[in-house]
Amino acid sequence: MSVICRCARSPAPLYRGLFCHLTAGLDCWARLGYKNFMIDTRFPTAFQMVLTVAVNNRDGLRCTSFELAAGLGSNPSFVRKLLVPLSQSGILISSAGKNGGIRLGRSTSEITLHDIYSSVIFDKRLWAARDDVPCRCPVSTHIAALFECVARRAEFAVMGALSGLTIADALRQLREIEQQELQAADLTGCPQAAAAKSLETLQS
């Protein structure tokens, strides 16, 4: 059984928290009346795809677009659309046939999150100033230029952060989270160990 099948039943811890925050944010926007608010999910989807392929490759498991779609709860056609730019940029390699599948095109330490982002988002800006603001005061007259400055600084910071993170880093973080969950589960099943751990925490 592949890693993706497990993810289909229980999302990996690395994404569970991210999706919980995303869902909470969307609920908040809906309560405020922004029901048509849309979030571009191509990057987080592509990130999960590449990370899942990395896990399958590491464990010697075959990975296909159908398995990726199952883990994403998405349509295989959407997955195949994202596979095109990821393959063109050399991040993933897809081969057809009975024994075909999807594998990494480079080592995990050579694939940054910025590589994945730029592959599927292309040149789309993070934020763009409104172009329909009437020029009625100093703020409305110059807000586009001011916001452009803010957006460029934020974009520079975000892209810098993504450039400093690799799939190898994500794999290590995923392993740490899984180990923490296993330790927490062990303590839950053993009251004495949980009490000892609590005492150790208080004394430290």
Coordinates of N, CA, C and O in Angstrom, one line a residue, residues 66-187:
F66 N -3.2 9.0 -10.2 CA -4.4 8.6 -9.5 C -4.2 8.5 -8.0 O -5.1 8.9 -7.2
E67 N -3.0 8.1 -7.6 CA -2.7 8.0 -6.2 C -2.5 9.4 -5.6 O -3.0 9.7 -4.5
L68 N -1.9 10.3 -6.4 CA -1.8 11.7 -5.9 C -3.1 12.3 -5.8 O -3.4 13.0 -4.8
A69 N -4.0 12.1 -6.7 CA -5.3 12.7 -6.7 C -6.1 12.1 -5.5 O -6.9 12.9 -4.8
A70 N -5.9 10.9 -5.1 CA -6.6 10.3 -4.0 C -6.1 11.0 -2.7 O -7.0 11.3 -1.8
G71 N -4.8 11.2 -2.6 CA -4.3 11.9 -1.4 C -4.8 13.3 -1.3 O -4.9 13.9 -0.2
L72 N -5.0 13.9 -2.4 CA -5.4 15.3 -2.5 C -6.9 15.5 -2.4 O -7.4 16.6 -2.2
G73 N -7.6 14.4 -2.6 CA -9.1 14.5 -2.7 C -9.5 15.3 -3.9 O -10.5 16.1 -3.8
S74 N -8.7 15.1 -5.0 CA -8.9 16.0 -6.1 C -9.1 15.1 -7.4 O -9.0 13.9 -7.3
N75 N -9.4 15.7 -8.5 CA -9.6 15.0 -9.8 C -8.2 14.8 -10.4 O -7.4 15.6 -10.4
P76 N -8.0 13.5 -10.9 CA -6.7 13.2 -11.5 C -6.4 14.2 -12.7 O -5.2 14.4 -12.9
S77 N -7.4 14.7 -13.4 CA -7.1 15.7 -14.5 C -6.4 16.9 -13.9 O -5.5 17.5 -14.6
F78 N -6.8 17.4 -12.7 CA -6.2 18.6 -12.1 C -4.8 18.3 -11.8 O -3.9 19.1 -12.0
V79 N -4.6 17.1 -11.2 CA -3.2 16.7 -10.9 C -2.3 16.6 -12.1 O -1.2 17.1 -12.1
R80 N -2.9 16.1 -13.2 CA -2.1 16.0 -14.4 C -1.7 17.4 -15.0 O -0.7 17.6 -15.6
K81 N -2.7 18.4 -14.8 CA -2.4 19.7 -15.3 C -1.2 20.3 -14.5 O -0.4 21.0 -15.1
L82 N -1.1 20.1 -13.2 CA 0.0 20.6 -12.4 C 1.3 19.8 -12.7 O 2.4 20.3 -12.6
L83 N 1.1 18.6 -13.1 CA 2.3 17.8 -13.5 C 3.1 18.3 -14.7 O 4.3 18.2 -14.8
V84 N 2.3 19.0 -15.6 CA 3.0 19.6 -16.8 C 4.1 20.6 -16.4 O 5.2 20.4 -16.8
P85 N 3.7 21.7 -15.7 CA 4.8 22.6 -15.4 C 5.9 22.0 -14.4 O 7.1 22.4 -14.6
L86 N 5.5 21.1 -13.5 CA 6.4 20.5 -12.6 C 7.4 19.6 -13.4 O 8.6 19.5 -13.1
S87 N 6.9 19.0 -14.5 CA 7.8 18.2 -15.3 C 8.7 19.1 -16.2 O 9.9 18.8 -16.4
Q88 N 8.1 20.1 -16.7 CA 8.9 21.0 -17.6 C 10.0 21.7 -16.9 O 11.1 22.0 -17.5
S89 N 9.8 21.9 -15.6 CA 10.9 22.6 -14.8 C 11.9 21.5 -14.2 O 12.8 21.9 -13.5
G90 N 11.6 20.3 -14.5 CA 12.6 19.2 -14.0 C 12.4 18.8 -12.6 O 13.3 18.1 -12.0
I91 N 11.3 19.2 -12.0 CA 11.1 18.9 -10.6 C 10.6 17.4 -10.5 O 11.0 16.7 -9.6
L92 N 9.7 17.1 -11.3 CA 9.1 15.7 -11.4 C 9.4 15.1 -12.8 O 9.5 15.9 -13.8
I93 N 9.4 13.8 -12.8 CA 9.5 13.1 -14.1 C 8.4 12.0 -14.1 O 8.3 11.3 -13.2
S94 N 7.6 12.1 -15.2 CA 6.5 11.1 -15.3 C 6.7 10.2 -16.5 O 7.1 10.7 -17.6
S95 N 6.6 8.9 -16.3 CA 6.7 8.0 -17.3 C 5.5 7.1 -17.5 O 4.8 6.8 -16.5
A96 N 5.1 6.8 -18.7 CA 3.9 6.1 -19.0 C 4.2 4.6 -19.0 O 5.3 4.1 -18.9
G97 N 3.1 3.8 -19.2 CA 3.3 2.4 -19.2 C 2.9 1.7 -18.0 O 2.6 2.3 -16.9
K98 N 2.8 0.3 -18.0 CA 2.4 -0.5 -16.9 C 3.3 -0.3 -15.7 O 2.7 -0.2 -14.5
N99 N 4.5 -0.1 -15.9 CA 5.5 0.1 -14.7 C 5.9 1.5 -14.6 O 6.9 1.8 -13.9
G100 N 5.2 2.4 -15.3 CA 5.5 3.8 -15.2 C 5.1 4.4 -13.9 O 4.5 3.8 -13.0
G101 N 5.3 5.7 -13.8 CA 4.9 6.4 -12.5 C 5.6 7.8 -12.5 O 6.1 8.3 -13.5
I102 N 5.6 8.4 -11.3 CA 6.1 9.7 -11.1 C 7.2 9.6 -10.1 O 7.1 9.0 -9.1
R103 N 8.3 10.3 -10.4 CA 9.5 10.3 -9.5 C 10.1 11.7 -9.5 O 9.8 12.5 -10.4
L104 N 11.0 11.9 -8.6 CA 11.6 13.2 -8.5 C 12.6 13.4 -9.7 O 13.3 12.4 -10.0
G105 N 12.7 14.6 -10.2 CA 13.7 14.9 -11.2 C 15.1 15.3 -10.7 O 16.1 15.2 -11.4
R106 N 15.1 15.7 -9.4 CA 16.3 16.1 -8.8 C 16.3 15.6 -7.4 O 15.2 15.1 -6.9
S107 N 17.4 15.7 -6.7 CA 17.5 15.2 -5.3 C 16.6 16.2 -4.4 O 16.4 17.3 -4.8
T108 N 16.2 15.7 -3.3 CA 15.3 16.5 -2.4 C 16.0 17.8 -1.9 O 15.3 18.8 -1.7
S109 N 17.3 17.8 -1.8 CA 18.1 18.9 -1.3 C 18.2 20.0 -2.4 O 18.6 21.1 -2.2
E110 N 17.9 19.6 -3.7 CA 18.1 20.5 -4.8 C 16.7 21.1 -5.3 O 16.7 21.8 -6.3
I111 N 15.6 20.7 -4.6 CA 14.3 21.2 -5.0 C 13.9 22.2 -3.8 O 13.6 21.7 -2.7
T112 N 13.8 23.5 -4.1 CA 13.3 24.4 -3.1 C 11.8 24.7 -3.3 O 11.3 24.4 -4.4
L113 N 11.2 25.2 -2.3 CA 9.8 25.5 -2.4 C 9.6 26.7 -3.3 O 8.5 26.8 -4.0
H114 N 10.6 27.5 -3.5 CA 10.5 28.6 -4.5 C 10.5 28.0 -5.9 O 9.8 28.5 -6.8
D115 N 11.2 26.9 -6.2 CA 11.2 26.2 -7.5 C 9.8 25.7 -7.8 O 9.3 25.9 -8.9
I116 N 9.1 25.1 -6.7 CA 7.8 24.6 -6.9 C 6.8 25.8 -7.2 O 5.9 25.7 -8.1
Y117 N 6.9 26.8 -6.4 CA 6.0 28.0 -6.5 C 6.1 28.6 -7.9 O 5.1 28.8 -8.5
S118 N 7.4 28.9 -8.3 CA 7.5 29.6 -9.6 C 7.1 28.7 -10.7 O 6.7 29.2 -11.8
S119 N 7.2 27.4 -10.5 CA 6.8 26.4 -11.6 C 5.3 26.5 -11.9 O 4.9 26.4 -13.0
V120 N 4.5 26.5 -10.8 CA 3.0 26.4 -11.0 C 2.3 27.8 -11.0 O 1.2 27.9 -11.5
I121 N 3.0 28.8 -10.4 CA 2.3 30.1 -10.3 C 2.8 31.0 -11.4 O 2.2 32.0 -11.8
F122 N 4.0 30.7 -12.0 CA 4.6 31.6 -13.1 C 4.9 33.0 -12.6 O 5.5 33.1 -11.6
D123 N 4.4 34.0 -13.3 CA 4.8 35.4 -12.9 C 3.7 36.1 -12.2 O 3.7 37.3 -12.1
K124 N 2.7 35.4 -11.7 CA 1.6 36.0 -11.0 C 2.1 36.7 -9.7 O 2.8 36.1 -8.9
R125 N 1.7 37.9 -9.5 CA 2.1 38.6 -8.3 C 1.3 38.1 -7.1 O 0.2 37.7 -7.2
L126 N 1.9 38.3 -5.9 CA 1.2 37.9 -4.7 C 0.0 38.8 -4.5 O -1.1 38.3 -4.2
W127 N 0.2 40.1 -4.6 CA -0.8 41.1 -4.4 C -0.8 42.1 -5.5 O 0.3 42.4 -6.0
A128 N -1.9 42.7 -5.8 CA -1.9 43.8 -6.8 C -2.9 44.8 -6.3 O -3.9 44.6 -5.7
A129 N -2.5 46.1 -6.5 CA -3.3 47.2 -6.0 C -4.6 47.3 -6.9 O -4.6 46.9 -8.0
R130 N -5.6 47.8 -6.3 CA -6.9 48.0 -7.0 C -6.6 49.1 -8.1 O -6.0 50.1 -7.9
D131 N -7.2 48.9 -9.2 CA -7.1 49.8 -10.3 C -8.4 50.6 -10.6 O -8.5 51.3 -11.6
D132 N -9.4 50.5 -9.6 CA -10.7 51.1 -9.8 C -11.0 52.1 -8.7 O -12.1 52.5 -8.5
V133 N -9.9 52.6 -8.1 CA -10.1 53.6 -7.0 C -10.2 55.0 -7.5 O -9.2 55.4 -8.2
P134 N -11.2 55.7 -7.2 CA -11.3 57.1 -7.7 C -10.3 58.0 -7.0 O -10.1 57.9 -5.8
C135 N -9.7 58.9 -7.7 CA -8.7 59.8 -7.1 C -9.4 61.0 -6.5 O -9.6 62.1 -7.2
R136 N -9.8 60.9 -5.2 CA -10.6 62.0 -4.6 C -9.8 62.6 -3.4 O -10.3 63.6 -2.9
C137 N -8.7 62.0 -3.0 CA -7.9 62.6 -1.9 C -6.5 62.1 -2.1 O -6.2 61.3 -2.9
P138 N -5.6 62.6 -1.2 CA -4.2 62.2 -1.3 C -4.0 60.7 -1.2 O -3.1 60.1 -1.9
V139 N -4.8 60.1 -0.3 CA -4.7 58.6 -0.1 C -5.1 57.9 -1.4 O -4.4 57.0 -1.9
S140 N -6.3 58.2 -1.9 CA -6.8 57.4 -3.1 C -6.0 57.7 -4.3 O -5.8 56.9 -5.2
T141 N -5.4 58.9 -4.3 CA -4.5 59.3 -5.5 C -3.2 58.5 -5.6 O -2.8 58.1 -6.6
H142 N -2.7 58.2 -4.4 CA -1.3 57.6 -4.3 C -1.3 56.2 -3.8 O -0.2 55.6 -3.6
I143 N -2.5 55.6 -3.4 CA -2.5 54.3 -2.8 C -1.9 53.2 -3.7 O -1.2 52.3 -3.2
A144 N -2.0 53.3 -5.0 CA -1.5 52.3 -5.9 C 0.0 52.2 -5.8 O 0.6 51.1 -5.7
A145 N 0.7 53.4 -5.8 CA 2.1 53.4 -5.7 C 2.6 53.0 -4.3 O 3.6 52.2 -4.2
L146 N 1.9 53.4 -3.3 CA 2.3 53.0 -1.9 C 2.1 51.5 -1.7 O 3.0 50.8 -1.2
F147 N 1.0 50.9 -2.2 CA 0.7 49.5 -2.1 C 1.7 48.7 -2.9 O 2.1 47.6 -2.5
E148 N 2.1 49.2 -4.0 CA 3.1 48.5 -4.9 C 4.4 48.3 -4.1 O 5.0 47.3 -4.2
C149 N 4.8 49.3 -3.4 CA 6.0 49.3 -2.6 C 5.9 48.2 -1.5 O 6.8 47.4 -1.3
V150 N 4.7 48.2 -0.8 CA 4.5 47.2 0.2 C 4.5 45.8 -0.4 O 5.1 44.9 0.2
A151 N 3.8 45.6 -1.5 CA 3.7 44.3 -2.1 C 5.0 43.8 -2.6 O 5.3 42.6 -2.4
R152 N 5.9 44.6 -3.1 CA 7.2 44.2 -3.6 C 8.1 43.8 -2.4 O 8.8 42.8 -2.5
R153 N 8.0 44.5 -1.3 CA 8.8 44.1 -0.1 C 8.3 42.8 0.5 O 9.1 41.9 0.8
A154 N 7.0 42.6 0.5 CA 6.4 41.4 1.0 C 6.8 40.2 0.1 O 7.1 39.1 0.6
E155 N 6.7 40.4 -1.2 CA 7.0 39.4 -2.2 C 8.5 39.0 -2.1 O 8.8 37.8 -2.1
F156 N 9.4 40.0 -1.9 CA 10.8 39.7 -1.8 C 11.0 38.8 -0.5 O 11.8 37.9 -0.6
A157 N 10.3 39.1 0.6 CA 10.5 38.4 1.8 C 10.0 36.9 1.7 O 10.6 36.0 2.1
V158 N 8.8 36.8 1.1 CA 8.2 35.5 0.9 C 9.1 34.6 0.0 O 9.4 33.4 0.3
M159 N 9.5 35.2 -1.2 CA 10.3 34.4 -2.1 C 11.7 34.0 -1.5 O 12.2 32.9 -1.7
G160 N 12.2 34.9 -0.7 CA 13.4 34.6 0.0 C 13.3 33.4 1.0 O 14.1 32.5 1.1
A161 N 12.1 33.4 1.7 CA 11.8 32.3 2.6 C 11.7 31.0 1.9 O 12.2 29.9 2.3
L162 N 10.9 31.0 0.8 CA 10.7 29.8 0.0 C 12.0 29.3 -0.6 O 12.2 28.1 -0.7
S163 N 12.9 30.2 -1.0 CA 14.2 29.8 -1.5 C 15.1 29.1 -0.5 O 15.9 28.3 -0.9
G164 N 14.9 29.4 0.8 CA 15.7 28.8 1.8 C 15.1 27.5 2.3 O 15.7 26.9 3.3
L165 N 14.0 27.0 1.8 CA 13.4 25.7 2.2 C 13.4 24.7 1.1 O 13.1 25.1 0.0
T166 N 13.9 23.5 1.4 CA 13.9 22.5 0.4 C 13.0 21.3 0.7 O 12.4 21.3 1.9
I167 N 12.8 20.4 -0.2 CA 11.9 19.2 0.1 C 12.6 18.4 1.1 O 12.0 17.7 1.9
A168 N 13.9 18.4 1.1 CA 14.7 17.6 2.2 C 14.3 18.2 3.6 O 14.1 17.4 4.5
D169 N 14.2 19.5 3.7 CA 13.8 20.1 5.0 C 12.4 19.7 5.3 O 12.1 19.4 6.5
A170 N 11.5 19.7 4.4 CA 10.1 19.3 4.6 C 10.0 17.9 5.1 O 9.2 17.5 6.0
L171 N 10.8 17.0 4.5 CA 10.9 15.6 4.9 C 11.3 15.4 6.3 O 10.8 14.6 7.1
R172 N 12.3 16.2 6.7 CA 12.8 16.1 8.1 C 11.8 16.6 9.1 O 11.5 16.1 10.1
Q173 N 11.1 17.7 8.7 CA 10.0 18.3 9.5 C 8.9 17.3 9.7 O 8.3 17.1 10.8
L174 N 8.5 16.7 8.6 CA 7.4 15.7 8.6 C 7.8 14.5 9.5 O 6.9 14.1 10.3
R175 N 9.0 14.1 9.5 CA 9.5 13.0 10.3 C 9.4 13.4 11.8 O 9.0 12.6 12.7
E176 N 9.8 14.6 12.1 CA 9.8 15.1 13.5 C 8.3 15.2 14.0 O 8.1 14.8 15.1
I177 N 7.4 15.7 13.2 CA 6.0 15.8 13.6 C 5.4 14.4 13.9 O 4.7 14.2 14.8
E178 N 5.7 13.4 13.0 CA 5.2 12.1 13.2 C 5.8 11.5 14.4 O 5.1 10.8 15.2
Q179 N 7.1 11.7 14.7 CA 7.7 11.2 16.0 C 7.0 11.8 17.2 O 6.8 11.1 18.2
Q180 N 6.7 13.1 17.1 CA 6.1 13.8 18.3 C 4.7 13.2 18.5 O 4.3 13.0 19.6
E181 N 4.0 12.9 17.4 CA 2.6 12.3 17.6 C 2.7 10.9 18.1 O 1.8 10.5 19.0
L182 N 3.7 10.1 17.7 CA 3.9 8.8 18.3 C 4.2 8.9 19.8 O 3.6 8.1 20.6
Q183 N 5.0 9.8 20.2 CA 5.4 9.9 21.6 C 4.2 10.4 22.4 O 3.9 9.9 23.5
A184 N 3.4 11.3 21.8 CA 2.2 11.7 22.5 C 1.2 10.6 22.7 O 0.5 10.4 23.7
A185 N 1.1 9.7 21.6 CA 0.1 8.6 21.7 C 0.6 7.6 22.7 O -0.2 7.0 23.5
D186 N 1.9 7.4 22.8 CA 2.5 6.5 23.8 C 2.2 6.9 25.2 O 1.8 6.2 26.1
L187 N 2.3 8.2 25.5 CA 2.1 8.8 26.8 C 0.6 8.7 27.1 O 0.2 8.5 28.3

